[in-house]
Short mmCIF file of C-alpha atoms and ligand atoms in Angstrom, two decimals:
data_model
loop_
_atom_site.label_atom_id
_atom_site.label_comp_id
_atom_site.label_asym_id
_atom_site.label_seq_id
_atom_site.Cartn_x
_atom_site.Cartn_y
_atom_site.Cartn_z
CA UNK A 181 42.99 29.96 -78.26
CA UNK A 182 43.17 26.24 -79.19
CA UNK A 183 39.47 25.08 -80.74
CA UNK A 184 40.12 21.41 -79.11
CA UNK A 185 37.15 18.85 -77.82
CA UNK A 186 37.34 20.25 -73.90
CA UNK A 187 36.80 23.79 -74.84
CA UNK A 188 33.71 22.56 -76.55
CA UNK A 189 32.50 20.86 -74.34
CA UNK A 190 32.89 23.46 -71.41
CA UNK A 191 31.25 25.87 -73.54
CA UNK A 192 28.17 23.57 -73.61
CA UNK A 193 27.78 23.03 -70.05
CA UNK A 194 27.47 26.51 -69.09
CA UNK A 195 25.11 27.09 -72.08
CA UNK A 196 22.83 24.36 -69.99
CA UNK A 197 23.33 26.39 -66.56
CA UNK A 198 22.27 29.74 -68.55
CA UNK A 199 19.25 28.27 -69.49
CA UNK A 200 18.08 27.88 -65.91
CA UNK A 201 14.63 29.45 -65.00
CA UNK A 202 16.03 31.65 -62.70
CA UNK A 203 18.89 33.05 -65.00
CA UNK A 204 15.91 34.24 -67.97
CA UNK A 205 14.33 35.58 -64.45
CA UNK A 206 17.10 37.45 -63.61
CA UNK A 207 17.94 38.25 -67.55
CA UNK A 208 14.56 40.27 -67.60
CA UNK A 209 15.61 42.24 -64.22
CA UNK A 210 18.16 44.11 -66.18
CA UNK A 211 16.55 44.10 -69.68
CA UNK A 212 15.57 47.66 -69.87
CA UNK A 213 13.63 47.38 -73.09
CA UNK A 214 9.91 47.85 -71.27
CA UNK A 215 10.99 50.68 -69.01
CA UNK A 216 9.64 53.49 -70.67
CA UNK A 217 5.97 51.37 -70.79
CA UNK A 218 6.57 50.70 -67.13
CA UNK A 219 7.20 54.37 -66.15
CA UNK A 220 4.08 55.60 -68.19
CA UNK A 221 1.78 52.41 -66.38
CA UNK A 222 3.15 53.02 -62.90
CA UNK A 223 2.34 56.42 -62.80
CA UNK A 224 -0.72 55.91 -64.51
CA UNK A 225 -1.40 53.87 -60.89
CA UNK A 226 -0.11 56.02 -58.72
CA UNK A 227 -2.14 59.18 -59.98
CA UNK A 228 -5.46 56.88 -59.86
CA UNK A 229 -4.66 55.57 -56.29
CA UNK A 230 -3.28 58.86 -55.06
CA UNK A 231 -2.40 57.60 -51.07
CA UNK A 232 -5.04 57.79 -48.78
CA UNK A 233 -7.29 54.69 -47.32
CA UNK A 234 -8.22 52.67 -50.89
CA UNK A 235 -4.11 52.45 -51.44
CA UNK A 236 -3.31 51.22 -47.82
CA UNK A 237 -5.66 49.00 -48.40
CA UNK A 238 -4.53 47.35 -51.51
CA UNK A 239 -1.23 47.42 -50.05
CA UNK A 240 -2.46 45.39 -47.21
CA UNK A 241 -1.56 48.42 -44.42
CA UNK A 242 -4.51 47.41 -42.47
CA UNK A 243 -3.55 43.69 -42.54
CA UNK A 244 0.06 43.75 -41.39
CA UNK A 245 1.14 42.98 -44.84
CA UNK A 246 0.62 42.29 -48.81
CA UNK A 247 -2.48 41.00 -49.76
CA UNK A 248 -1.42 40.65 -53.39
CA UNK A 249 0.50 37.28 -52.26
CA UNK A 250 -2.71 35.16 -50.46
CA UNK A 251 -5.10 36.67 -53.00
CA UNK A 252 -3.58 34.65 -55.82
CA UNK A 253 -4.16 31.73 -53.87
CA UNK A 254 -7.65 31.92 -55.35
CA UNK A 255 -7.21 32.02 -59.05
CA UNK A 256 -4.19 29.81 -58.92
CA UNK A 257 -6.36 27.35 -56.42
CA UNK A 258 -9.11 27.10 -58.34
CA UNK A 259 -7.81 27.03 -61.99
CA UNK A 260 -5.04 24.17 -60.75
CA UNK A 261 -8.33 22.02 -59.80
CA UNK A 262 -9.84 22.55 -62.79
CA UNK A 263 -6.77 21.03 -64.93
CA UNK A 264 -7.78 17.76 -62.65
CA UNK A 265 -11.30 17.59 -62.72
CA UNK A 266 -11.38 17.73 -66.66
CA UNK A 267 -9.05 14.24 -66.41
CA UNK A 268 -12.32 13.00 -64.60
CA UNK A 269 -15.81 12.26 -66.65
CA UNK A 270 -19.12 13.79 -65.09
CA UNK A 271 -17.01 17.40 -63.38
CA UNK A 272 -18.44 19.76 -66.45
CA UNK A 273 -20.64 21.94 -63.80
CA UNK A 274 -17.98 21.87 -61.09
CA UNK A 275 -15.49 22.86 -63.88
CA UNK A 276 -17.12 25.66 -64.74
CA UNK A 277 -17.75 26.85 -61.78
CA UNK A 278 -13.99 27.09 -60.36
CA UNK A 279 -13.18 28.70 -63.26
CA UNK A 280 -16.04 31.40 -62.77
CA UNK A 281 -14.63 31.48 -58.87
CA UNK A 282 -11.46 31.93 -60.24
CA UNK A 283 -11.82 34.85 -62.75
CA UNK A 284 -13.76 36.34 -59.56
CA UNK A 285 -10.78 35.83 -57.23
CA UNK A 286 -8.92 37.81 -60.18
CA UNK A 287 -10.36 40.78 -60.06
CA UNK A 288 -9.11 41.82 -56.66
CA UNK A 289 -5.80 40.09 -57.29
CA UNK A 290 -4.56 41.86 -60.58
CA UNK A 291 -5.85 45.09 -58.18
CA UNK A 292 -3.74 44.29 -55.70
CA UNK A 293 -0.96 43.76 -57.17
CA UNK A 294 -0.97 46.39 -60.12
CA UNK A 295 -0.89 48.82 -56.59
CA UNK A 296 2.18 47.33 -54.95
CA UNK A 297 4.04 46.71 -58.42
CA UNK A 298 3.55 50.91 -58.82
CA UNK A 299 5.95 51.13 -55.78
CA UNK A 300 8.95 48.59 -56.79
CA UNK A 301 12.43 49.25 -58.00
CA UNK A 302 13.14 49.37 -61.47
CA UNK A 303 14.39 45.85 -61.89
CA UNK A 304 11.77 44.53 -59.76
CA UNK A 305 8.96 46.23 -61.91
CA UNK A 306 10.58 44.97 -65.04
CA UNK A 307 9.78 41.18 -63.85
CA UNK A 308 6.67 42.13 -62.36
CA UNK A 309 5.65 43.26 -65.96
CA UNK A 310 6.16 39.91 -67.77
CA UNK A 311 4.86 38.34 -64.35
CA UNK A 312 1.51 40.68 -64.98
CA UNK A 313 1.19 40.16 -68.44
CA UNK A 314 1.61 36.20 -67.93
CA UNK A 315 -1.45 36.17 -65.25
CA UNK A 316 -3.53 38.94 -67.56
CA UNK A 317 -2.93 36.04 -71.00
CA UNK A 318 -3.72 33.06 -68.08
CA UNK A 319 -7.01 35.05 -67.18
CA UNK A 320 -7.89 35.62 -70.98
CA UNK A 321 -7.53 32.02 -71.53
CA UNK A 322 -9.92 30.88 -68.81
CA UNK A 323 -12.44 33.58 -70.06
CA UNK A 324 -12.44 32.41 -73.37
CA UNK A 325 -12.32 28.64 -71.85
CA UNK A 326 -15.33 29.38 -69.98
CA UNK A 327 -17.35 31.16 -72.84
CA UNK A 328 -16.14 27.65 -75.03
CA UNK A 329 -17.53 25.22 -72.02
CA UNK A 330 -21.01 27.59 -71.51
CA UNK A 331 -21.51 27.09 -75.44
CA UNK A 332 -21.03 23.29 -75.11
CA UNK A 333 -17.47 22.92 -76.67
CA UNK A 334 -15.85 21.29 -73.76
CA UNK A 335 -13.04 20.04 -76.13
CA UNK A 336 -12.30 23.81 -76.82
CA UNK A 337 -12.70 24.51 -73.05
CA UNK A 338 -10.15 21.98 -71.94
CA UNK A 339 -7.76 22.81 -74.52
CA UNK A 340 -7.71 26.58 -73.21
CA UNK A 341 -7.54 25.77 -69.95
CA UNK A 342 -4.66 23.82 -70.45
CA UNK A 343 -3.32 26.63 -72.28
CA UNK A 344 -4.36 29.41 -69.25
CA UNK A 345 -2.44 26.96 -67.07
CA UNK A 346 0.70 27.32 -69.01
CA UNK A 347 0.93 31.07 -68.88
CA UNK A 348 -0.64 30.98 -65.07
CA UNK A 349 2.47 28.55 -64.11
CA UNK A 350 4.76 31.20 -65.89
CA UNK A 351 3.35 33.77 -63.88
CA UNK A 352 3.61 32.37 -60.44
CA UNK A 353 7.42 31.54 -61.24
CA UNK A 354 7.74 34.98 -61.35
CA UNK A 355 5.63 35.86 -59.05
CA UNK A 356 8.12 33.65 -57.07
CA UNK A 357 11.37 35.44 -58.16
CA UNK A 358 9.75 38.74 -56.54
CA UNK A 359 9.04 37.65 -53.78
CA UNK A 360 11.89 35.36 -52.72
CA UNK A 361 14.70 36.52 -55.24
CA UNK A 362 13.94 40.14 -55.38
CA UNK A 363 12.31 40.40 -52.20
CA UNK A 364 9.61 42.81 -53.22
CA UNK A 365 6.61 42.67 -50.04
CA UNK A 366 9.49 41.45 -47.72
CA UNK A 367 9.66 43.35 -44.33
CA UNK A 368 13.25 44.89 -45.14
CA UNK A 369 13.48 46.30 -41.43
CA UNK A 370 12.45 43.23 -39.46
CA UNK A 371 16.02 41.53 -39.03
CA UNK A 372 17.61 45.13 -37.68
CA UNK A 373 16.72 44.61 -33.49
CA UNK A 374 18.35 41.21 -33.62
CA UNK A 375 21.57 42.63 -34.18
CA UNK A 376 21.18 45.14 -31.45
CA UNK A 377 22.65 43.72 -28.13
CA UNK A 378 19.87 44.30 -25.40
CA UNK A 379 20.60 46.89 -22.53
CA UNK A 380 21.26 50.77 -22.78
CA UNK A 381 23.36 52.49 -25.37
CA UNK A 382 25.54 55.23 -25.63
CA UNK A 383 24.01 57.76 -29.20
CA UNK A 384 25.72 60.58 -28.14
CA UNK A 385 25.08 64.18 -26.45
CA UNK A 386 21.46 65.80 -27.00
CA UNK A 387 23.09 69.12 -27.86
CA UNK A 388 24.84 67.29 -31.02
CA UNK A 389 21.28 66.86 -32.44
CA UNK A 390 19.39 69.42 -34.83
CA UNK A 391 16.37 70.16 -33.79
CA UNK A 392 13.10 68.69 -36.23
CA UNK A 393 15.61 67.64 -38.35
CA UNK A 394 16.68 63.89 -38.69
CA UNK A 395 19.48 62.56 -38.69
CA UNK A 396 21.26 59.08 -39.32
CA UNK A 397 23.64 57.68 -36.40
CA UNK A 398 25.27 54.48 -36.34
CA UNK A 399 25.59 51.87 -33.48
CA UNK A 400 28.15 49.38 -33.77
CA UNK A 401 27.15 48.87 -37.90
CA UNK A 402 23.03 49.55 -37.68
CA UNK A 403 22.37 52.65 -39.24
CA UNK A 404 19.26 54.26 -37.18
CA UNK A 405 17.26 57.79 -37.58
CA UNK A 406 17.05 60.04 -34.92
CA UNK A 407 14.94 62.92 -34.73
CA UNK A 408 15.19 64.76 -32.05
CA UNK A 409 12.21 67.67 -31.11
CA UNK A 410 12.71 69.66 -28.02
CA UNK A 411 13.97 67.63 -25.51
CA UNK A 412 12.38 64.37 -27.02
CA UNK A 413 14.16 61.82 -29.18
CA UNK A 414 12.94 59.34 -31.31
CA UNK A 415 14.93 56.58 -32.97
CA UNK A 416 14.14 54.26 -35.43
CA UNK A 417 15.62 51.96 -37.94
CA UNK A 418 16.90 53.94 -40.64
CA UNK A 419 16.32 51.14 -43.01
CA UNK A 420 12.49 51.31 -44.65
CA UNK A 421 10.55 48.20 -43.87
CA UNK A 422 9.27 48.65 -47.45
CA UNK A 423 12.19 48.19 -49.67
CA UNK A 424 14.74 49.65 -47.13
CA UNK A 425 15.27 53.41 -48.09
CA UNK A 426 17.21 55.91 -46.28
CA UNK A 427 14.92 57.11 -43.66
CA UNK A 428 17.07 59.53 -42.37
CA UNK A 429 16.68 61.61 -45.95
CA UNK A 430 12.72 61.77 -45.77
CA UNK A 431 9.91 64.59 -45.06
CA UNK A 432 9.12 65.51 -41.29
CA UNK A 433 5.42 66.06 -41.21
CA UNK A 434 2.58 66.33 -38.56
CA UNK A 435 -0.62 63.75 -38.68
CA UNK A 436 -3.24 63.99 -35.98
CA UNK A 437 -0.65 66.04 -33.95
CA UNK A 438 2.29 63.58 -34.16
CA UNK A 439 5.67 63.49 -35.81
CA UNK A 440 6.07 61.15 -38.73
CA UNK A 441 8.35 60.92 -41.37
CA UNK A 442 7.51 60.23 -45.36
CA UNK A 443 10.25 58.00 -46.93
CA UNK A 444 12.22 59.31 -49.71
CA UNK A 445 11.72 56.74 -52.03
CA UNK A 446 8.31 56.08 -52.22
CA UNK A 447 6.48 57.81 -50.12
CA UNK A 448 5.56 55.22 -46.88
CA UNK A 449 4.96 57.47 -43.81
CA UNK A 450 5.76 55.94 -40.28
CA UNK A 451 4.94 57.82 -36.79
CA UNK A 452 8.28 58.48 -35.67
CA UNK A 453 7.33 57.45 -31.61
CA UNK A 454 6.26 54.02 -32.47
CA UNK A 455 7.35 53.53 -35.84
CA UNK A 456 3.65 52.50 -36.93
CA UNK A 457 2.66 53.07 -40.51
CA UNK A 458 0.44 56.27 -41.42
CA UNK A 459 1.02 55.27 -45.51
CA UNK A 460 2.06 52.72 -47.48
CA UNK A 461 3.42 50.91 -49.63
CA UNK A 462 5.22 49.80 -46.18
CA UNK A 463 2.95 47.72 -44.44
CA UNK A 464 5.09 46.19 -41.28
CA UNK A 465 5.85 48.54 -38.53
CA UNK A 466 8.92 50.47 -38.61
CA UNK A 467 11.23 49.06 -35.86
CA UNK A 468 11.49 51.42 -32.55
CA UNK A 469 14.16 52.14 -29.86
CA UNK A 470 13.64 53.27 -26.39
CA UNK A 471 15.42 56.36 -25.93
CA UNK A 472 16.42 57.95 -22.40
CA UNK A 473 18.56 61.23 -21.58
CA UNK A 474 20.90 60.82 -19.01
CA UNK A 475 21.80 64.03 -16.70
CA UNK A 476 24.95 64.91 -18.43
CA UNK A 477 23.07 65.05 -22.03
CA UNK A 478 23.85 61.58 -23.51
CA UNK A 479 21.31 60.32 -25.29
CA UNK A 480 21.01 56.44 -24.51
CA UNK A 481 18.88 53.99 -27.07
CA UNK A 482 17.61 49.95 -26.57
CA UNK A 483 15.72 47.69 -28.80
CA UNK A 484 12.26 47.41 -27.64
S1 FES B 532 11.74 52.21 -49.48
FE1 FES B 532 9.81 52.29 -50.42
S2 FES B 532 8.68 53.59 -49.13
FE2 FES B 532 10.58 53.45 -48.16
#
């Protein structure tokens, strides 16, 4: 290949697109250098938050959704202010005391999201590492920026502040890429019943369904779960709200006298006649069909 002056110069110019933000962000999704750290720490979590009420909770079950998400608003609220008020002469007290409302506001935020980052893929977990350890230095800073300010070296202070800023700003950006790149705390079911035409459809005969045992039937190109017990039949979404695993594949248990299934991947359990979560990490409702059996056998499904 000829070395001549375009070459060069095209080389250069995708050089400056690699560099983007987003392209290191995406870079550290498939660096698989931390993944033997980030099996040992995620199980670590999931064996101290085994799933019961405490783990819904910090998943945000209760609420309808993450909690991680509006809980940073705190820390990141606070600690921004603080980079302003030490521009202004006379804000030492009210300094100090966002920063003390912000390592507060950290507390349940690192807990938070330490519970839903257990329950990610692989390549989301590897960004939500560096994304951890970037809020965990940011923290660090504004301890040892409060300690500074308490001891009357407000220089100090507003030095590592300024410092706990830069690695907090690191950490939302990737805070951002999981949520809006990678999609981790999305509701991966939610879009499914908009692509269902409304009325009555044909799912097939009754008799071609096991009994207790799901199963996965398409309509039109939605993939749903059926499980059909006795001469009931329950359809859902196939799709997992949490991160959109194969419902279809998962446990058939009894809570409280009612069907549910447990996903396969990890481990969200949704009653199968409403689709309402039992467990998390899921924490929106899996979708639902109305099912009817028509006198011949055919089993007919809607989008509520
Ligand atoms: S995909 Fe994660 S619990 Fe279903």
């Amino acid at each position: 290949m000829v070395n001549d002056g375009r070459a060069s110069k095209i080389f250069r110019s995708e050089r400056v697109r690699r560099a983007q933000p987003v392209e290191v962000a995406d870079r550290l999704a498939l660096n698989s250098r931390l993944d033997g750290t980030i099996h040992t720490l995620s199980s670590a979590v999931k064996r101290a938050l085994p799933p019961g009420r405490l783990r819904n909770l910090l998943h945000g079950v209760p609420f309808g959704h993450p909690v991680h998400a509006p809980l940073t608003d705190v820390p990141i609220g606070a600690w921004t202010s603080v980079a302003f008020l030490d521009l202004i002469p006379g804000t030492r007290r009210a300094s100090q005391t966002l920063i003390a409302a912000g390592l507060a506001g950290a507390i349940p935020t690192a807990l938070t999201g330490l519970t839903d980052w257990s329950s990610l893929h692989r390549e989301q977990q590897r960004v939500g590492l560096i994304h951890a350890v970037s809020t965990a230095t940011a923290t660090t800073f504004y301890a040892a920026s409060l300690i500074a300010r308490k001891r009357g070296r407000d220089l100090d202070g507003k030095i590592l502040s300024y410092a706990g800023l830069t690695a907090l700003i690191t950490g939302a950006y990737l805070g951002g890429h999981l949520a809006f790149r990678q999609a981790a705390g999305a509701n991966h079911a939610e879009s499914i019943n908009h692509l269902v035409p409304l009325g009555w459809h044909d799912l097939g005969s009754i008799e071609d369904l096991p009994d207790g045992w799901p199963v996965a039937r398409m309509l039109g190109y939605i993939s749903l779960f059926v499980l059909r017990i006795d001469n009931a039949v329950y359809v859902m979404t196939d799709r997992c709200a949490h991160l959109a695993g194969p419902l279809h594949q998962g446990r058939v248990v009894e809570i409280d006298d009612e069907a549910c299934v447990v996903c396969p991947w990890h481990g969200s359990t949704f009653r199968v006649a409403d689709g309402s979560v039992v467990d998390g990490p899921a924490t929106g409702s899996q979708p639902a069909f109305d099912t009817r059996i028509l006198e011949d056998g055919t089993v007919q499904v809607r989008p509520v």
